[in-house]
XYZ file of C-alpha atoms in Angstrom:
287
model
C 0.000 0.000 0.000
C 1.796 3.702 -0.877
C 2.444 5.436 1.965
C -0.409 8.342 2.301
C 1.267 10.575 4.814
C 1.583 14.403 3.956
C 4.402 16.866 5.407
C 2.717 19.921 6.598
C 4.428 21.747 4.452
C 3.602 19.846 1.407
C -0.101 19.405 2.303
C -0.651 23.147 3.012
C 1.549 24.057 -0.172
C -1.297 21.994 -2.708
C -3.970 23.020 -0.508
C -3.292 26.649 -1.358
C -2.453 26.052 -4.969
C -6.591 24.212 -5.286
C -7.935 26.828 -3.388
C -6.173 30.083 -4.852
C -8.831 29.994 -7.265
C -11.886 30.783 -4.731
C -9.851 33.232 -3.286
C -9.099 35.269 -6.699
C -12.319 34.082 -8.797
C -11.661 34.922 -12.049
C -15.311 35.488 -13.313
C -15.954 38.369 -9.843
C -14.407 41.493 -10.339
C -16.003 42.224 -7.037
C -14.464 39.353 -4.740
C -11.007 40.616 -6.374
C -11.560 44.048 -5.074
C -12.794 43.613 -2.060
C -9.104 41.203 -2.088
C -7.454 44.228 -2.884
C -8.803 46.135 -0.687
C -8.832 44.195 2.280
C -5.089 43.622 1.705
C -4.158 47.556 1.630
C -6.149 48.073 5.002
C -3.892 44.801 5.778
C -0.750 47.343 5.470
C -2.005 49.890 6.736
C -3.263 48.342 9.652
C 0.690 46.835 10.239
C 2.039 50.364 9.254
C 0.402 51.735 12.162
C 1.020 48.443 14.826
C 4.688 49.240 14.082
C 4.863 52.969 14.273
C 2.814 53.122 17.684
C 5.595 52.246 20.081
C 7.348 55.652 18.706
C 4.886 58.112 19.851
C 5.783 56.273 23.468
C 9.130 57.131 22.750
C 8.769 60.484 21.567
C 6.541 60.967 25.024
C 9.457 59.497 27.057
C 11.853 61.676 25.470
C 10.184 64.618 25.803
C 9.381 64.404 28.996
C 13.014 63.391 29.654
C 13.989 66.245 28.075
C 11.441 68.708 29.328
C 12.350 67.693 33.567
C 16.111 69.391 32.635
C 14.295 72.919 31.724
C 10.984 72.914 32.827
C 8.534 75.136 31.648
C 5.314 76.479 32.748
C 3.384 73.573 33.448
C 0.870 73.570 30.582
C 3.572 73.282 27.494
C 4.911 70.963 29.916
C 2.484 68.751 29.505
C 1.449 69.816 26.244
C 3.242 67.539 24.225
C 3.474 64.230 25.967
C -0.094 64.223 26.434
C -0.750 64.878 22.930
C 1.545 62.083 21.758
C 0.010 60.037 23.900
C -3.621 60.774 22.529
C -1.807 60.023 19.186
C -0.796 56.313 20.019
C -3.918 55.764 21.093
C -5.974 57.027 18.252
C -3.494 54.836 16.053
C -4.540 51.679 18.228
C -8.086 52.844 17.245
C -6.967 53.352 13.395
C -5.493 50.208 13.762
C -8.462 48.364 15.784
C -10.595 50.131 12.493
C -8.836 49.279 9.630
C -8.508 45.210 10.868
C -12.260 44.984 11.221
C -12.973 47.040 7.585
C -10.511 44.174 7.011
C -12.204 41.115 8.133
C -15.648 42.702 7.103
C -14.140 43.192 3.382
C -12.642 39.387 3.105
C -15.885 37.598 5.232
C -17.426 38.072 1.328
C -14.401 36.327 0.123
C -14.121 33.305 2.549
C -17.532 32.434 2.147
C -18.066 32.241 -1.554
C -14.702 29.947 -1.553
C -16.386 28.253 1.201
C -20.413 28.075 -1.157
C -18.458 27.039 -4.141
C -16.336 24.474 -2.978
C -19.505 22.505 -0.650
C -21.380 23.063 -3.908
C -18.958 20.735 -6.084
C -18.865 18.600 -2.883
C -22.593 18.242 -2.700
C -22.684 17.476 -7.125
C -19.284 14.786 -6.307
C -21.898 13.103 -4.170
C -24.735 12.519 -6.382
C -22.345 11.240 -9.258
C -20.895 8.825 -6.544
C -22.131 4.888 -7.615
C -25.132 3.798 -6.468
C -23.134 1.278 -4.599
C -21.172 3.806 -2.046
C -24.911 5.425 -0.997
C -25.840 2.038 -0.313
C -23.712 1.099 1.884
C -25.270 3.742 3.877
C -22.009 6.293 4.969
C -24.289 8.905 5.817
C -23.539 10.072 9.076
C -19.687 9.984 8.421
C -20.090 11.795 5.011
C -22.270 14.478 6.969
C -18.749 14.953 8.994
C -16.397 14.946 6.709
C -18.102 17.548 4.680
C -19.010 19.903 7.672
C -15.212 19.495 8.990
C -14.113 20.191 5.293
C -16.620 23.175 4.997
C -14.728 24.484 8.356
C -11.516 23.818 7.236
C -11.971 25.762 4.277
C -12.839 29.028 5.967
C -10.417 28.865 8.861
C -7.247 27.750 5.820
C -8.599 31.119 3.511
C -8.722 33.403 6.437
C -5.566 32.178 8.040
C -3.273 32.380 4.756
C -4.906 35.523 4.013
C -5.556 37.554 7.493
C -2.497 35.872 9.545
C 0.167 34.250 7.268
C 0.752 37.094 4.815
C 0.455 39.663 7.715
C 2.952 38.061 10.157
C 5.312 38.320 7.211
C 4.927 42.207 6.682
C 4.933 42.792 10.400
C 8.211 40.910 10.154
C 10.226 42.550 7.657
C 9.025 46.126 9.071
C 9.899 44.783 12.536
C 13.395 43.845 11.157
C 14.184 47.172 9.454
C 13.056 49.395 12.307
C 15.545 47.011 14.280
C 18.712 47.306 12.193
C 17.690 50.912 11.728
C 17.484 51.405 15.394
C 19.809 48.663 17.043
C 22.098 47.268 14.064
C 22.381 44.139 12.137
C 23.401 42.262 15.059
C 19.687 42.223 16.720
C 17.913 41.370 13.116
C 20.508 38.260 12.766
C 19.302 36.992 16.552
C 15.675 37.575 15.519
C 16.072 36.140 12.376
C 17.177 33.417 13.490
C 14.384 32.678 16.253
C 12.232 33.106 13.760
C 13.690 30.448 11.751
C 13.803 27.928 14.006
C 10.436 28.781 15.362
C 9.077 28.067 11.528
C 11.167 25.189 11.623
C 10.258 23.818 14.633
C 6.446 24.185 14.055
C 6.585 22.744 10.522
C 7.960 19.421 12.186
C 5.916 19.558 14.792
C 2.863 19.949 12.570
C 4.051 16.885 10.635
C 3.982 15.241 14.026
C 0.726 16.026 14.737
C -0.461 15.003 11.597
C -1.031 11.324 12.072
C -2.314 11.816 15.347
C -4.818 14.270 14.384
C -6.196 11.844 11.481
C -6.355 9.541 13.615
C -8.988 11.604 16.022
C -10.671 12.756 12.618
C -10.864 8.871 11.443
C -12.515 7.847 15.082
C -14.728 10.778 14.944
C -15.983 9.976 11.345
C -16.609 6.437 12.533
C -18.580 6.919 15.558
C -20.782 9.483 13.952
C -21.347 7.137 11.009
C -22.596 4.603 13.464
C -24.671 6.783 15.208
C -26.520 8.214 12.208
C -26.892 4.682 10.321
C -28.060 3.212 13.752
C -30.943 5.732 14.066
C -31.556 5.633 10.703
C -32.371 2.087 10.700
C -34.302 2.550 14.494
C -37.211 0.272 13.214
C -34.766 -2.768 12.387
C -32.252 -2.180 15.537
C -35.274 -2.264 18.166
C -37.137 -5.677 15.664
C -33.785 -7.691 16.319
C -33.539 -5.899 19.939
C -30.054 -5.061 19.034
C -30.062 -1.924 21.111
C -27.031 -2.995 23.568
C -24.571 -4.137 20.461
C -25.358 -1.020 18.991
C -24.364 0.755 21.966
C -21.416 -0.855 22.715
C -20.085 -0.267 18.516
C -20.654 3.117 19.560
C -18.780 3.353 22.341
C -16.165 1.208 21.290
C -15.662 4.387 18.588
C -16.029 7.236 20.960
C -13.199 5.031 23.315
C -11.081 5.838 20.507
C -12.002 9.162 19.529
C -11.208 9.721 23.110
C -7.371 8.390 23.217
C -6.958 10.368 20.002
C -8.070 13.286 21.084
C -6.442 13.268 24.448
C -3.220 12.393 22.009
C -3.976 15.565 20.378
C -4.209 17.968 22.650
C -1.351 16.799 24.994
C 1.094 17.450 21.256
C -0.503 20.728 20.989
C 0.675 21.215 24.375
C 3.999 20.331 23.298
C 3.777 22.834 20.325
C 2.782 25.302 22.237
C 5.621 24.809 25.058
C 8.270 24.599 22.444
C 7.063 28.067 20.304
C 7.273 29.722 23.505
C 10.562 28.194 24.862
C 12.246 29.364 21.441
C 11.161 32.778 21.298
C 11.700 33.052 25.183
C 15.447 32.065 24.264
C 15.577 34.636 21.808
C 14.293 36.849 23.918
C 17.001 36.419 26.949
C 19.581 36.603 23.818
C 18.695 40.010 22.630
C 18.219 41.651 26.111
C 21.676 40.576 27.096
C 23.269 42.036 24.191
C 21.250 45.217 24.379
């Protein structure tokens, strides 16, 4: 039998490559500008993340600088009140422009999301007669509502988190060797790196396990569905108990798997923090 297991990296990789399509529809002008839109507010929104800390700063500073010659009280205050007011009406800005955002791309997510449980729901009807037969019902039902989820949460997460992270990133990096040198960006670079790294293996880690609770979770909802749906013939051959028991002999091992899953995303989350705690302690000894 070939060996079915996906990298993380390789999975997510094809999955973006079938689903760039829903995201930039060819045939709606519309979906592509509200895209384009939604990805300037996108920069705009990081623009103004980044430059916040620098009205602090510029407060600091002028206060700092203020103390050595003060002045009447009033222009004393003057000006690191109103830089303060500033940061905060960026935050606002900021706050603003990511929901404009997430209101612009919900249009987006959920015509990818329509369109692709559409050619699901056709697939299924051109299926033999002998698959509906065999009566999968209840673990169809999940696999297309888990796909349907999947969907939205892989659109908006490429689109509102991936491609963000990345500009915050490289703005982060040149305010840093602007500000600190080349030696900072290197250790930060370099956390980075090994945080990607690290979670990509990790991910392929959790891979298997999470099929796993996805195959166990498919299973006992099939036989939960089929059982009810043949009620009339379970309760004729009193078969109630077996029933039960192939039920929870499923849930038993939806329940391993899941307990499997968690405790690895437990791991994951340990080790992401561990590594950019390290890099942390690096860059505040050198500073």
């Amino acid at each position: 039998m070939a060996d079915k297991t996906v990298s993380a990296e390789t999975g997510t990789l094809t999955t973006l490559r079938n689903l760039w399509p829903y995201m930039w529809p060819a045939d709606r002008a519309d979906l592509r500008a509200r895209v384009t839109w939604a990805t300037l507010l996108l920069v705009v929104a990081k623009v103004t993340l980044v430059a916040g800390p620098y009205f602090f700063k510029w407060a600091t500073d002028a206060l700092a600088h203020a103390s050595k010659t003060p002045p009447p009280l009033p222009a004393f205050m003057l000006a690191p009140v109103m830089l303060v007011i500033a940061y905060n009406v960026l935050r606002l800005v900021q706050l603003g422009f990511n929901q404009l955002r997430d209101a612009l791309f919900a249009r987006v997510g959920q015509y990818a999301v329509r369109q692709l449980a559409f050619r699901t729901f056709v697939h299924m009807h051109q299926l033999s007669l002998r698959f509906h037969l065999e009566r999968r019902t209840g673990g169809l039902s999940r696999i297309i509502e888990r796909g349907t989820k999947g969907i939205e949460t892989i659109v908006r997460f490429v689109m509102l988190n991936t491609a963000p992270t990345i500009l915050e990133f490289a703005l982060t990096a040149g305010i840093f060797a602007y500000t600190y040198g080349w030696k900072y960006v290197a250790v930060v670079a370099v956390t980075v790196w090994i945080y990607v790294w690290f979670t990509v293996k990790a991910s392929d880690w959790r891979i298997s396990i999470r099929r796993d609770m996805n195959e166990s979770d498919t299973d006992a909802n099939t036989k939960a569905i089929d059982s009810l749906l043949n009620f009339e013939t379970v309760k004729y051959f009193t078969n109630e108990r077996m029933e039960a028991e192939r039920f929870d002999r499923s849930m038993a091992r939806y329940e391993i798997a899941a307990t499997k899953t968690w405790t690895s995303l437990g791991w994951l989350n340990f080790g992401q923090g561990l590594i950019f705690g390290l890099g942390t302690v690096i860059v505040m000894c050198m500073s």
